[in-house]
Amino acid sequence: MAITFKSLSYIYDEGMPYAHHALKDINLNIEEGKITAIIGKTGSGKSTLVEHLNALLVPSSGSLEIEDTIILPGKKNKGLKALRKKVGLVFQFSEYQLFEETILKDVAFGPKNYGASEQEAIAKAKLALKMVGIDESYYETSPFDLSGGQKRRIAIAGILALEPKIIVLDEPTAGLDPKGSQEMIDLFVKLNKKAGITVILVTHDNEIVYNYADNTVLMADGEVKYSGNTLELFNDKEKVKEFNILEPKILSVKNALNDKGFKIPSNVRTIDELAKYLSKELRKWTI
Ligand code: ADP
Ligand code: MG
C-alpha cells in the first residue's frame, strides 16, 4: 500500500480549553495509481485528513506511512522535504498562492527551491504548464491577469513541476464555472491515466466522484465511515440513506432505465458510456 493511516488522531489546539478532536482513530489505506475521492459534509475532517499527507499537519497520535516515510507525532520527523516533493498538495483556492510576476517564473519557483538550476527549473515549468494546458503565449503574462480556472491550473502546474507521485487536490472545482470545472476534471483524469500519478481528491461533487473516482473515502464527524470501491458505496442503500449521500444524476437515470427492464452494467458510469451502451442495445432491438 502506498499510503496507510494507522490509528491516527488529530486534535487542533491540543491541551487548550477549546481543543478540537478533528480526526478520530483513522485507519485507512489509499491505493497507489488510483483516483480516490474524499467526501463528507463540511467540517467532517476532509481537509485535516489530507493536510497530513505532506506532513503539513502531524498526527496527535497514531501514524501515517507514505511509501518509506513514516510520520509520527512530534517535531522529529525526518525526510519531510523529500516527502513534500513526492506528495503535491493543492489547497482549496490555491490560486491565492500565486505570487511571481510571470507565469513561467511562478511555476519554476518550486523546482528552483528544490535545487534545480535556472535552466532545469524553466524546463520543468514548461513541461508542467503544457500538462495543465497553458501554452507558451502565456509564459510572460502575469498570473493575476488570468481567469479563476486558469489561475488554479497555474498553481497546479507549480506543484507538477516538482514531479510528484501523488497529487492531493482539496475541492479543486469549488467556485469554477462549468467549463473551468470540466477542464479541471480532464486535467486530474489525465494526470492519473497518462502520467500514472495517484490522485486524491476532496470534493462535494458526487457527479465527479461517481464518474471518475476508483475508490471513495466517506468522512463524518472526524471518522472514516466507508473506504473502498466507489460504485459499491453508491449501491449501498443503507449507507446512502444513513449519510445522506446525494445520488449522482447518471445513477438515477440508470436506475430508472433498469426499472424499465434494462440491465445496464455497473461499469457504465458517465453519460458518454451510457449513450454508447444504449445505442448498442437499441440497435439489437431493431434488427
Ligand atoms: P472539512 O474539510 O471536511 O470541511 P476540516 O478538516 O476543515 O473539515 O475541519 C474539521 C473540523 O476541525 C471542523 O470542526 C473545523 O471547524 C475544525 N478545524 C479546522 N481547522 C481548524 C483550525 N485551524 N483550528 C481549530 N479547528 C479547526
Ligand atoms: Mg475542507
PDB file of C-alpha atoms and ligand atoms in Angstrom:
ATOM      1  CA  MET A   1       0.000   0.000   0.000  1.00  0.00           C
ATOM      2  CA  ALA A   2       1.222   3.440  -0.883  1.00  0.00           C
ATOM      3  CA  ILE A   3      -0.446   5.338   1.955  1.00  0.00           C
ATOM      4  CA  THR A   4      -1.530   3.929   5.310  1.00  0.00           C
ATOM      5  CA  PHE A   5      -3.082   5.773   8.243  1.00  0.00           C
ATOM      6  CA  LYS A   6      -2.770   3.794  11.483  1.00  0.00           C
ATOM      7  CA  SER A   7      -4.974   4.765  14.434  1.00  0.00           C
ATOM      8  CA  LEU A   8      -4.321   8.381  13.554  1.00  0.00           C
ATOM      9  CA  SER A   9      -5.993  11.108  15.598  1.00  0.00           C
ATOM     10  CA  TYR A  10      -5.607  14.847  15.272  1.00  0.00           C
ATOM     11  CA  ILE A  11      -6.571  17.458  17.825  1.00  0.00           C
ATOM     12  CA  TYR A  12      -6.436  21.178  16.975  1.00  0.00           C
ATOM     13  CA  ASP A  13      -5.088  23.270  19.862  1.00  0.00           C
ATOM     14  CA  GLU A  14      -4.369  20.197  21.929  1.00  0.00           C
ATOM     15  CA  GLY A  15      -4.333  20.860  25.661  1.00  0.00           C
ATOM     16  CA  MET A  16      -6.302  24.100  25.333  1.00  0.00           C
ATOM     17  CA  PRO A  17      -9.827  24.533  26.657  1.00  0.00           C
ATOM     18  CA  TYR A  18     -11.069  24.933  23.063  1.00  0.00           C
ATOM     19  CA  ALA A  19      -9.188  21.863  21.759  1.00  0.00           C
ATOM     20  CA  HIS A  20     -10.979  20.170  18.886  1.00  0.00           C
ATOM     21  CA  HIS A  21     -10.750  16.473  18.074  1.00  0.00           C
ATOM     22  CA  ALA A  22     -10.891  16.729  14.261  1.00  0.00           C
ATOM     23  CA  LEU A  23      -9.737  13.198  13.350  1.00  0.00           C
ATOM     24  CA  LYS A  24     -10.536  10.162  15.463  1.00  0.00           C
ATOM     25  CA  ASP A  25      -8.698   6.872  15.165  1.00  0.00           C
ATOM     26  CA  ILE A  26      -8.302   6.862  11.402  1.00  0.00           C
ATOM     27  CA  ASN A  27      -7.301   3.519   9.873  1.00  0.00           C
ATOM     28  CA  LEU A  28      -7.123   3.856   6.142  1.00  0.00           C
ATOM     29  CA  ASN A  29      -5.279   2.658   3.063  1.00  0.00           C
ATOM     30  CA  ILE A  30      -5.141   4.729  -0.082  1.00  0.00           C
ATOM     31  CA  GLU A  31      -4.244   2.760  -3.182  1.00  0.00           C
ATOM     32  CA  GLU A  32      -1.365   3.736  -5.392  1.00  0.00           C
ATOM     33  CA  GLY A  33      -2.108   4.655  -9.003  1.00  0.00           C
ATOM     34  CA  LYS A  34      -5.823   5.221  -8.433  1.00  0.00           C
ATOM     35  CA  ILE A  35      -8.176   8.171  -8.157  1.00  0.00           C
ATOM     36  CA  THR A  36      -9.545   8.314  -4.615  1.00  0.00           C
ATOM     37  CA  ALA A  37     -12.295  10.750  -3.673  1.00  0.00           C
ATOM     38  CA  ILE A  38     -12.733  12.010  -0.127  1.00  0.00           C
ATOM     39  CA  ILE A  39     -16.294  13.046   0.604  1.00  0.00           C
ATOM     40  CA  GLY A  40     -18.291  14.150   3.638  1.00  0.00           C
ATOM     41  CA  LYS A  41     -20.042  17.205   4.985  1.00  0.00           C
ATOM     42  CA  THR A  42     -18.266  20.480   5.704  1.00  0.00           C
ATOM     43  CA  GLY A  43     -16.405  20.119   8.988  1.00  0.00           C
ATOM     44  CA  SER A  44     -16.165  16.312   8.767  1.00  0.00           C
ATOM     45  CA  GLY A  45     -12.347  16.421   8.686  1.00  0.00           C
ATOM     46  CA  LYS A  46     -11.511  16.077   4.969  1.00  0.00           C
ATOM     47  CA  SER A  47      -9.008  18.941   4.814  1.00  0.00           C
ATOM     48  CA  THR A  48      -7.457  17.956   8.124  1.00  0.00           C
ATOM     49  CA  LEU A  49      -7.020  14.422   6.779  1.00  0.00           C
ATOM     50  CA  VAL A  50      -5.347  15.446   3.528  1.00  0.00           C
ATOM     51  CA  GLU A  51      -3.106  18.028   5.208  1.00  0.00           C
ATOM     52  CA  HIS A  52      -1.430  15.067   6.904  1.00  0.00           C
ATOM     53  CA  LEU A  53      -0.418  13.652   3.536  1.00  0.00           C
ATOM     54  CA  ASN A  54       2.512  16.006   3.118  1.00  0.00           C
ATOM     55  CA  ALA A  55       3.023  16.493   6.845  1.00  0.00           C
ATOM     56  CA  LEU A  56       1.638  19.992   6.894  1.00  0.00           C
ATOM     57  CA  LEU A  57      -0.092  18.605   9.973  1.00  0.00           C
ATOM     58  CA  VAL A  58       1.458  15.812  12.015  1.00  0.00           C
ATOM     59  CA  PRO A  59      -0.700  13.357  13.955  1.00  0.00           C
ATOM     60  CA  SER A  60      -1.549  13.965  17.608  1.00  0.00           C
ATOM     61  CA  SER A  61      -1.397  10.184  17.978  1.00  0.00           C
ATOM     62  CA  GLY A  62      -1.034   7.199  15.685  1.00  0.00           C
ATOM     63  CA  SER A  63       0.973   7.317  12.480  1.00  0.00           C
ATOM     64  CA  LEU A  64       0.935   7.728   8.753  1.00  0.00           C
ATOM     65  CA  GLU A  65       3.101   5.821   6.285  1.00  0.00           C
ATOM     66  CA  ILE A  66       3.717   7.062   2.790  1.00  0.00           C
ATOM     67  CA  GLU A  67       5.925   4.575   0.985  1.00  0.00           C
ATOM     68  CA  ASP A  68       9.138   4.614   3.020  1.00  0.00           C
ATOM     69  CA  THR A  69       8.340   7.710   5.098  1.00  0.00           C
ATOM     70  CA  ILE A  70       6.693   7.303   8.498  1.00  0.00           C
ATOM     71  CA  ILE A  71       5.135  10.358  10.094  1.00  0.00           C
ATOM     72  CA  LEU A  72       4.728  10.259  13.845  1.00  0.00           C
ATOM     73  CA  PRO A  73       3.533  12.763  16.450  1.00  0.00           C
ATOM     74  CA  GLY A  74       6.060  15.429  17.440  1.00  0.00           C
ATOM     75  CA  LYS A  75       8.605  17.501  15.602  1.00  0.00           C
ATOM     76  CA  LYS A  76      11.320  14.961  14.899  1.00  0.00           C
ATOM     77  CA  ASN A  77      10.053  13.573  11.606  1.00  0.00           C
ATOM     78  CA  LYS A  78      12.767  13.121   9.005  1.00  0.00           C
ATOM     79  CA  GLY A  79      12.616  13.381   5.231  1.00  0.00           C
ATOM     80  CA  LEU A  80       9.750  15.867   5.096  1.00  0.00           C
ATOM     81  CA  LYS A  81      11.319  17.956   2.360  1.00  0.00           C
ATOM     82  CA  ALA A  82      11.582  14.882   0.136  1.00  0.00           C
ATOM     83  CA  LEU A  83       8.040  13.888   1.092  1.00  0.00           C
ATOM     84  CA  ARG A  84       6.685  17.303   0.071  1.00  0.00           C
ATOM     85  CA  LYS A  85       8.218  16.853  -3.367  1.00  0.00           C
ATOM     86  CA  LYS A  86       6.685  13.397  -3.697  1.00  0.00           C
ATOM     87  CA  VAL A  87       3.234  14.428  -2.440  1.00  0.00           C
ATOM     88  CA  GLY A  88       1.915  17.619  -4.017  1.00  0.00           C
ATOM     89  CA  LEU A  89      -0.859  19.281  -2.018  1.00  0.00           C
ATOM     90  CA  VAL A  90      -3.108  21.689  -3.899  1.00  0.00           C
ATOM     91  CA  PHE A  91      -5.034  23.722  -1.359  1.00  0.00           C
ATOM     92  CA  GLN A  92      -8.561  24.897  -1.718  1.00  0.00           C
ATOM     93  CA  PHE A  93      -8.429  28.226  -3.630  1.00  0.00           C
ATOM     94  CA  SER A  94      -4.766  27.567  -4.418  1.00  0.00           C
ATOM     95  CA  GLU A  95      -4.793  30.472  -6.880  1.00  0.00           C
ATOM     96  CA  TYR A  96      -4.321  32.830  -3.926  1.00  0.00           C
ATOM     97  CA  GLN A  97      -0.805  31.449  -3.529  1.00  0.00           C
ATOM     98  CA  LEU A  98       0.485  32.690  -6.876  1.00  0.00           C
ATOM     99  CA  PHE A  99       2.964  35.493  -6.334  1.00  0.00           C
ATOM    100  CA  GLU A 100       5.593  35.853  -9.084  1.00  0.00           C
ATOM    101  CA  GLU A 101       5.297  38.464 -11.813  1.00  0.00           C
ATOM    102  CA  THR A 102       5.155  35.985 -14.693  1.00  0.00           C
ATOM    103  CA  ILE A 103       3.540  32.599 -15.045  1.00  0.00           C
ATOM    104  CA  LEU A 104       6.762  30.876 -16.050  1.00  0.00           C
ATOM    105  CA  LYS A 105       8.623  32.268 -13.014  1.00  0.00           C
ATOM    106  CA  ASP A 106       5.819  31.260 -10.704  1.00  0.00           C
ATOM    107  CA  VAL A 107       5.854  27.653 -11.869  1.00  0.00           C
ATOM    108  CA  ALA A 108       9.666  27.480 -11.915  1.00  0.00           C
ATOM    109  CA  PHE A 109       9.867  28.647  -8.299  1.00  0.00           C
ATOM    110  CA  GLY A 110       9.292  25.166  -6.800  1.00  0.00           C
ATOM    111  CA  PRO A 111      11.975  23.250  -8.719  1.00  0.00           C
ATOM    112  CA  LYS A 112      14.476  26.073  -8.038  1.00  0.00           C
ATOM    113  CA  ASN A 113      13.650  25.841  -4.368  1.00  0.00           C
ATOM    114  CA  TYR A 114      14.458  22.131  -4.591  1.00  0.00           C
ATOM    115  CA  GLY A 115      17.892  22.816  -6.042  1.00  0.00           C
ATOM    116  CA  ALA A 116      17.294  22.716  -9.804  1.00  0.00           C
ATOM    117  CA  SER A 117      19.382  25.088 -11.917  1.00  0.00           C
ATOM    118  CA  GLU A 118      17.607  28.038 -13.555  1.00  0.00           C
ATOM    119  CA  GLN A 119      17.611  26.189 -16.872  1.00  0.00           C
ATOM    120  CA  GLU A 120      16.312  22.908 -15.408  1.00  0.00           C
ATOM    121  CA  ALA A 121      13.641  24.739 -13.427  1.00  0.00           C
ATOM    122  CA  ILE A 122      12.424  26.533 -16.540  1.00  0.00           C
ATOM    123  CA  ALA A 123      12.342  23.253 -18.498  1.00  0.00           C
ATOM    124  CA  LYS A 124      10.293  21.573 -15.743  1.00  0.00           C
ATOM    125  CA  ALA A 125       7.985  24.592 -15.566  1.00  0.00           C
ATOM    126  CA  LYS A 126       7.358  24.499 -19.318  1.00  0.00           C
ATOM    127  CA  LEU A 127       6.513  20.813 -19.177  1.00  0.00           C
ATOM    128  CA  ALA A 128       4.161  21.325 -16.223  1.00  0.00           C
ATOM    129  CA  LEU A 129       2.405  24.222 -17.960  1.00  0.00           C
ATOM    130  CA  LYS A 130       1.928  22.043 -21.011  1.00  0.00           C
ATOM    131  CA  MET A 131       0.341  19.343 -18.818  1.00  0.00           C
ATOM    132  CA  VAL A 132      -2.220  21.798 -17.449  1.00  0.00           C
ATOM    133  CA  GLY A 133      -2.992  23.136 -20.925  1.00  0.00           C
ATOM    134  CA  ILE A 134      -1.380  26.578 -20.683  1.00  0.00           C
ATOM    135  CA  ASP A 135       0.545  27.341 -23.892  1.00  0.00           C
ATOM    136  CA  GLU A 136       3.717  29.349 -24.382  1.00  0.00           C
ATOM    137  CA  SER A 137       1.960  32.555 -25.325  1.00  0.00           C
ATOM    138  CA  TYR A 138       1.187  32.877 -21.597  1.00  0.00           C
ATOM    139  CA  TYR A 139       4.721  32.410 -20.254  1.00  0.00           C
ATOM    140  CA  GLU A 140       5.419  36.104 -19.714  1.00  0.00           C
ATOM    141  CA  THR A 141       1.873  37.006 -18.651  1.00  0.00           C
ATOM    142  CA  SER A 142       1.171  37.959 -15.049  1.00  0.00           C
ATOM    143  CA  PRO A 143      -0.703  35.141 -13.310  1.00  0.00           C
ATOM    144  CA  PHE A 144      -3.057  37.773 -11.955  1.00  0.00           C
ATOM    145  CA  ASP A 145      -4.400  38.552 -15.431  1.00  0.00           C
ATOM    146  CA  LEU A 146      -5.981  35.120 -15.856  1.00  0.00           C
ATOM    147  CA  SER A 147      -9.418  33.656 -15.142  1.00  0.00           C
ATOM    148  CA  GLY A 148     -10.041  31.775 -11.895  1.00  0.00           C
ATOM    149  CA  GLY A 149      -9.813  28.367 -13.561  1.00  0.00           C
ATOM    150  CA  GLN A 150      -6.592  29.263 -15.380  1.00  0.00           C
ATOM    151  CA  LYS A 151      -5.022  30.644 -12.203  1.00  0.00           C
ATOM    152  CA  ARG A 152      -5.832  27.452 -10.397  1.00  0.00           C
ATOM    153  CA  ARG A 153      -4.222  25.441 -13.192  1.00  0.00           C
ATOM    154  CA  ILE A 154      -1.068  27.575 -12.864  1.00  0.00           C
ATOM    155  CA  ALA A 155      -0.994  26.781  -9.155  1.00  0.00           C
ATOM    156  CA  ILE A 156      -1.294  23.081 -10.007  1.00  0.00           C
ATOM    157  CA  ALA A 157       1.492  23.416 -12.584  1.00  0.00           C
ATOM    158  CA  GLY A 158       3.669  24.790  -9.767  1.00  0.00           C
ATOM    159  CA  ILE A 159       3.129  21.514  -7.928  1.00  0.00           C
ATOM    160  CA  LEU A 160       3.521  19.332 -11.026  1.00  0.00           C
ATOM    161  CA  ALA A 161       6.870  20.981 -11.775  1.00  0.00           C
ATOM    162  CA  LEU A 162       8.160  19.084  -8.712  1.00  0.00           C
ATOM    163  CA  GLU A 163       7.186  15.821 -10.437  1.00  0.00           C
ATOM    164  CA  PRO A 164       5.079  14.404  -7.589  1.00  0.00           C
ATOM    165  CA  LYS A 165       3.985  10.767  -7.499  1.00  0.00           C
ATOM    166  CA  ILE A 166       0.886  11.666  -5.556  1.00  0.00           C
ATOM    167  CA  ILE A 167      -1.247  14.765  -6.018  1.00  0.00           C
ATOM    168  CA  VAL A 168      -3.831  15.826  -3.464  1.00  0.00           C
ATOM    169  CA  LEU A 169      -6.461  18.336  -4.546  1.00  0.00           C
ATOM    170  CA  ASP A 170      -8.713  19.964  -1.942  1.00  0.00           C
ATOM    171  CA  GLU A 171     -12.001  20.962  -3.619  1.00  0.00           C
ATOM    172  CA  PRO A 172     -10.379  21.740  -6.984  1.00  0.00           C
ATOM    173  CA  THR A 173     -13.622  22.642  -8.763  1.00  0.00           C
ATOM    174  CA  ALA A 174     -15.073  24.856  -6.000  1.00  0.00           C
ATOM    175  CA  GLY A 175     -16.058  28.250  -7.382  1.00  0.00           C
ATOM    176  CA  LEU A 176     -15.235  27.413 -11.024  1.00  0.00           C
ATOM    177  CA  ASP A 177     -17.737  27.818 -13.856  1.00  0.00           C
ATOM    178  CA  PRO A 178     -18.849  24.610 -15.670  1.00  0.00           C
ATOM    179  CA  LYS A 179     -16.133  24.949 -18.333  1.00  0.00           C
ATOM    180  CA  GLY A 180     -13.413  25.573 -15.737  1.00  0.00           C
ATOM    181  CA  SER A 181     -14.685  22.605 -13.705  1.00  0.00           C
ATOM    182  CA  GLN A 182     -14.626  20.289 -16.707  1.00  0.00           C
ATOM    183  CA  GLU A 183     -11.078  21.376 -17.596  1.00  0.00           C
ATOM    184  CA  MET A 184     -10.047  20.685 -14.019  1.00  0.00           C
ATOM    185  CA  ILE A 185     -11.617  17.215 -14.127  1.00  0.00           C
ATOM    186  CA  ASP A 186      -9.993  16.440 -17.505  1.00  0.00           C
ATOM    187  CA  LEU A 187      -6.689  17.514 -16.003  1.00  0.00           C
ATOM    188  CA  PHE A 188      -6.733  15.229 -12.997  1.00  0.00           C
ATOM    189  CA  VAL A 189      -8.027  12.295 -15.019  1.00  0.00           C
ATOM    190  CA  LYS A 190      -5.152  12.843 -17.476  1.00  0.00           C
ATOM    191  CA  LEU A 191      -2.619  13.085 -14.644  1.00  0.00           C
ATOM    192  CA  ASN A 192      -3.844   9.760 -13.359  1.00  0.00           C
ATOM    193  CA  LYS A 193      -4.389   7.846 -16.607  1.00  0.00           C
ATOM    194  CA  LYS A 194      -1.491   9.222 -18.680  1.00  0.00           C
ATOM    195  CA  ALA A 195       1.149  10.207 -16.120  1.00  0.00           C
ATOM    196  CA  GLY A 196       0.280   7.468 -13.599  1.00  0.00           C
ATOM    197  CA  ILE A 197       0.027   9.925 -10.710  1.00  0.00           C
ATOM    198  CA  THR A 198      -2.006   8.812  -7.685  1.00  0.00           C
ATOM    199  CA  VAL A 199      -4.828  11.354  -7.358  1.00  0.00           C
ATOM    200  CA  ILE A 200      -6.557  12.124  -4.071  1.00  0.00           C
ATOM    201  CA  LEU A 201      -9.463  14.436  -4.444  1.00  0.00           C
ATOM    202  CA  VAL A 202     -11.566  16.163  -1.795  1.00  0.00           C
ATOM    203  CA  THR A 203     -14.890  17.079  -3.348  1.00  0.00           C
ATOM    204  CA  HIS A 204     -18.536  17.838  -2.685  1.00  0.00           C
ATOM    205  CA  ASP A 205     -19.479  16.914  -6.215  1.00  0.00           C
ATOM    206  CA  ASN A 206     -20.877  13.381  -6.300  1.00  0.00           C
ATOM    207  CA  GLU A 207     -21.166  13.505 -10.090  1.00  0.00           C
ATOM    208  CA  ILE A 208     -17.367  13.740 -10.267  1.00  0.00           C
ATOM    209  CA  VAL A 209     -16.985  11.047  -7.637  1.00  0.00           C
ATOM    210  CA  TYR A 210     -19.279   8.601  -9.408  1.00  0.00           C
ATOM    211  CA  ASN A 211     -17.854   9.330 -12.869  1.00  0.00           C
ATOM    212  CA  TYR A 212     -14.163   9.197 -12.073  1.00  0.00           C
ATOM    213  CA  ALA A 213     -13.133   8.005  -8.617  1.00  0.00           C
ATOM    214  CA  ASP A 214     -11.995   4.371  -8.378  1.00  0.00           C
ATOM    215  CA  ASN A 215     -12.259   4.488  -4.600  1.00  0.00           C
ATOM    216  CA  THR A 216     -14.082   6.704  -2.152  1.00  0.00           C
ATOM    217  CA  VAL A 217     -13.466   7.585   1.478  1.00  0.00           C
ATOM    218  CA  LEU A 218     -16.507   8.865   3.342  1.00  0.00           C
ATOM    219  CA  MET A 219     -15.845  11.041   6.387  1.00  0.00           C
ATOM    220  CA  ALA A 220     -18.312  12.035   9.106  1.00  0.00           C
ATOM    221  CA  ASP A 221     -17.511  13.685  12.456  1.00  0.00           C
ATOM    222  CA  GLY A 222     -13.782  13.093  12.102  1.00  0.00           C
ATOM    223  CA  GLU A 223     -14.176   9.393  11.390  1.00  0.00           C
ATOM    224  CA  VAL A 224     -13.882   7.268   8.259  1.00  0.00           C
ATOM    225  CA  LYS A 225     -17.312   5.695   7.702  1.00  0.00           C
ATOM    226  CA  TYR A 226     -16.525   3.979   4.418  1.00  0.00           C
ATOM    227  CA  SER A 227     -13.427   3.323   2.415  1.00  0.00           C
ATOM    228  CA  GLY A 228     -13.468   1.233  -0.732  1.00  0.00           C
ATOM    229  CA  ASN A 229     -14.860   0.912  -4.213  1.00  0.00           C
ATOM    230  CA  THR A 230     -16.891   3.951  -5.297  1.00  0.00           C
ATOM    231  CA  LEU A 231     -19.649   2.027  -7.081  1.00  0.00           C
ATOM    232  CA  GLU A 232     -20.182  -0.244  -4.080  1.00  0.00           C
ATOM    233  CA  LEU A 233     -20.697   2.807  -1.883  1.00  0.00           C
ATOM    234  CA  PHE A 234     -23.317   4.350  -4.153  1.00  0.00           C
ATOM    235  CA  ASN A 235     -25.069   0.992  -4.472  1.00  0.00           C
ATOM    236  CA  ASP A 236     -25.168   0.539  -0.699  1.00  0.00           C
ATOM    237  CA  LYS A 237     -28.703   1.799   0.015  1.00  0.00           C
ATOM    238  CA  GLU A 238     -28.224   1.808   3.793  1.00  0.00           C
ATOM    239  CA  LYS A 239     -25.083   3.931   3.684  1.00  0.00           C
ATOM    240  CA  VAL A 240     -26.555   6.282   1.102  1.00  0.00           C
ATOM    241  CA  LYS A 241     -29.513   6.835   3.427  1.00  0.00           C
ATOM    242  CA  GLU A 242     -27.570   6.964   6.690  1.00  0.00           C
ATOM    243  CA  PHE A 243     -25.086   9.541   5.397  1.00  0.00           C
ATOM    244  CA  ASN A 244     -27.496  11.412   3.195  1.00  0.00           C
ATOM    245  CA  ILE A 245     -25.357  10.875   0.096  1.00  0.00           C
ATOM    246  CA  LEU A 246     -26.793  12.690  -2.880  1.00  0.00           C
ATOM    247  CA  GLU A 247     -27.386  10.248  -5.725  1.00  0.00           C
ATOM    248  CA  PRO A 248     -25.463  11.203  -8.880  1.00  0.00           C
ATOM    249  CA  LYS A 249     -27.813  12.023 -11.780  1.00  0.00           C
ATOM    250  CA  ILE A 250     -26.284   9.378 -14.007  1.00  0.00           C
ATOM    251  CA  LEU A 251     -27.081   6.746 -11.377  1.00  0.00           C
ATOM    252  CA  SER A 252     -30.694   7.957 -11.086  1.00  0.00           C
ATOM    253  CA  VAL A 253     -31.055   7.647 -14.859  1.00  0.00           C
ATOM    254  CA  LYS A 254     -29.502   4.162 -14.827  1.00  0.00           C
ATOM    255  CA  ASN A 255     -31.777   3.042 -12.014  1.00  0.00           C
ATOM    256  CA  ALA A 256     -34.830   4.379 -13.822  1.00  0.00           C
ATOM    257  CA  LEU A 257     -33.841   2.551 -17.015  1.00  0.00           C
ATOM    258  CA  ASN A 258     -33.141  -0.662 -15.098  1.00  0.00           C
ATOM    259  CA  ASP A 259     -36.612  -0.416 -13.534  1.00  0.00           C
ATOM    260  CA  LYS A 260     -37.941  -0.441 -17.088  1.00  0.00           C
ATOM    261  CA  GLY A 261     -36.113  -3.643 -17.912  1.00  0.00           C
ATOM    262  CA  PHE A 262     -32.621  -2.607 -18.969  1.00  0.00           C
ATOM    263  CA  LYS A 263     -29.670  -4.358 -17.384  1.00  0.00           C
ATOM    264  CA  ILE A 264     -27.028  -1.660 -17.501  1.00  0.00           C
ATOM    265  CA  PRO A 265     -23.690  -2.934 -16.199  1.00  0.00           C
ATOM    266  CA  SER A 266     -22.199  -1.133 -13.186  1.00  0.00           C
ATOM    267  CA  ASN A 267     -19.113  -0.029 -15.105  1.00  0.00           C
ATOM    268  CA  VAL A 268     -21.257   2.320 -17.194  1.00  0.00           C
ATOM    269  CA  ARG A 269     -20.693   5.495 -15.189  1.00  0.00           C
ATOM    270  CA  THR A 270     -20.568   8.501 -17.483  1.00  0.00           C
ATOM    271  CA  ILE A 271     -23.109   9.990 -19.881  1.00  0.00           C
ATOM    272  CA  ASP A 272     -20.877   9.023 -22.808  1.00  0.00           C
ATOM    273  CA  GLU A 273     -20.665   5.414 -21.670  1.00  0.00           C
ATOM    274  CA  LEU A 274     -24.418   5.282 -21.112  1.00  0.00           C
ATOM    275  CA  ALA A 275     -25.101   6.715 -24.575  1.00  0.00           C
ATOM    276  CA  LYS A 276     -22.795   4.120 -26.162  1.00  0.00           C
ATOM    277  CA  TYR A 277     -24.374   1.285 -24.211  1.00  0.00           C
ATOM    278  CA  LEU A 278     -27.932   2.341 -25.054  1.00  0.00           C
ATOM    279  CA  SER A 279     -27.269   2.841 -28.743  1.00  0.00           C
ATOM    280  CA  LYS A 280     -25.755  -0.648 -28.909  1.00  0.00           C
ATOM    281  CA  GLU A 281     -28.715  -2.189 -27.064  1.00  0.00           C
ATOM    282  CA  LEU A 282     -31.296  -0.335 -29.134  1.00  0.00           C
ATOM    283  CA  ARG A 283     -29.608  -1.434 -32.344  1.00  0.00           C
ATOM    284  CA  LYS A 284     -30.030  -5.057 -31.200  1.00  0.00           C
ATOM    285  CA  TRP A 285     -33.729  -4.464 -30.699  1.00  0.00           C
ATOM    286  CA  THR A 286     -34.341  -3.012 -34.132  1.00  0.00           C
ATOM    287  CA  ILE A 287     -32.688  -5.851 -36.066  1.00  0.00           C
TER     288      ILE A 287
HETATM  289  P1  ADP B   1     -13.711  19.700   6.072  1.00  0.00           P
HETATM  290  O1  ADP B   1     -12.511  19.922   5.197  1.00  0.00           O
HETATM  291  O2  ADP B   1     -14.320  18.358   5.932  1.00  0.00           O
HETATM  292  O3  ADP B   1     -14.730  20.786   5.907  1.00  0.00           O
HETATM  293  P2  ADP B   1     -11.896  20.366   8.247  1.00  0.00           P
HETATM  294  O4  ADP B   1     -10.837  19.332   8.224  1.00  0.00           O
HETATM  295  O5  ADP B   1     -11.575  21.702   7.676  1.00  0.00           O
HETATM  296  O6  ADP B   1     -13.233  19.779   7.595  1.00  0.00           O
HETATM  297  O7  ADP B   1     -12.358  20.592   9.732  1.00  0.00           O
HETATM  298  C1  ADP B   1     -12.649  19.535  10.631  1.00  0.00           C
HETATM  299  C2  ADP B   1     -13.006  20.145  11.974  1.00  0.00           C
HETATM  300  O8  ADP B   1     -11.863  20.794  12.532  1.00  0.00           O
HETATM  301  C3  ADP B   1     -14.097  21.203  11.905  1.00  0.00           C
HETATM  302  O9  ADP B   1     -14.917  21.093  13.052  1.00  0.00           O
HETATM  303  C4  ADP B   1     -13.342  22.505  11.920  1.00  0.00           C
HETATM  304  O10 ADP B   1     -14.094  23.535  12.489  1.00  0.00           O
HETATM  305  C5  ADP B   1     -12.124  22.169  12.765  1.00  0.00           C
HETATM  306  N1  ADP B   1     -10.943  22.943  12.343  1.00  0.00           N
HETATM  307  C6  ADP B   1     -10.437  23.030  11.092  1.00  0.00           C
HETATM  308  N2  ADP B   1      -9.348  23.812  11.063  1.00  0.00           N
HETATM  309  C7  ADP B   1      -9.156  24.243  12.323  1.00  0.00           C
HETATM  310  C8  ADP B   1      -8.174  25.078  12.961  1.00  0.00           C
HETATM  311  N3  ADP B   1      -7.177  25.622  12.272  1.00  0.00           N
HETATM  312  N4  ADP B   1      -8.299  25.278  14.293  1.00  0.00           N
HETATM  313  C9  ADP B   1      -9.305  24.715  15.005  1.00  0.00           C
HETATM  314  N5  ADP B   1     -10.251  23.905  14.488  1.00  0.00           N
HETATM  315  C10 ADP B   1     -10.180  23.682  13.163  1.00  0.00           C
HETATM  316 MG    MG B   2     -12.118  21.433   3.742  1.00  0.00          MG
END
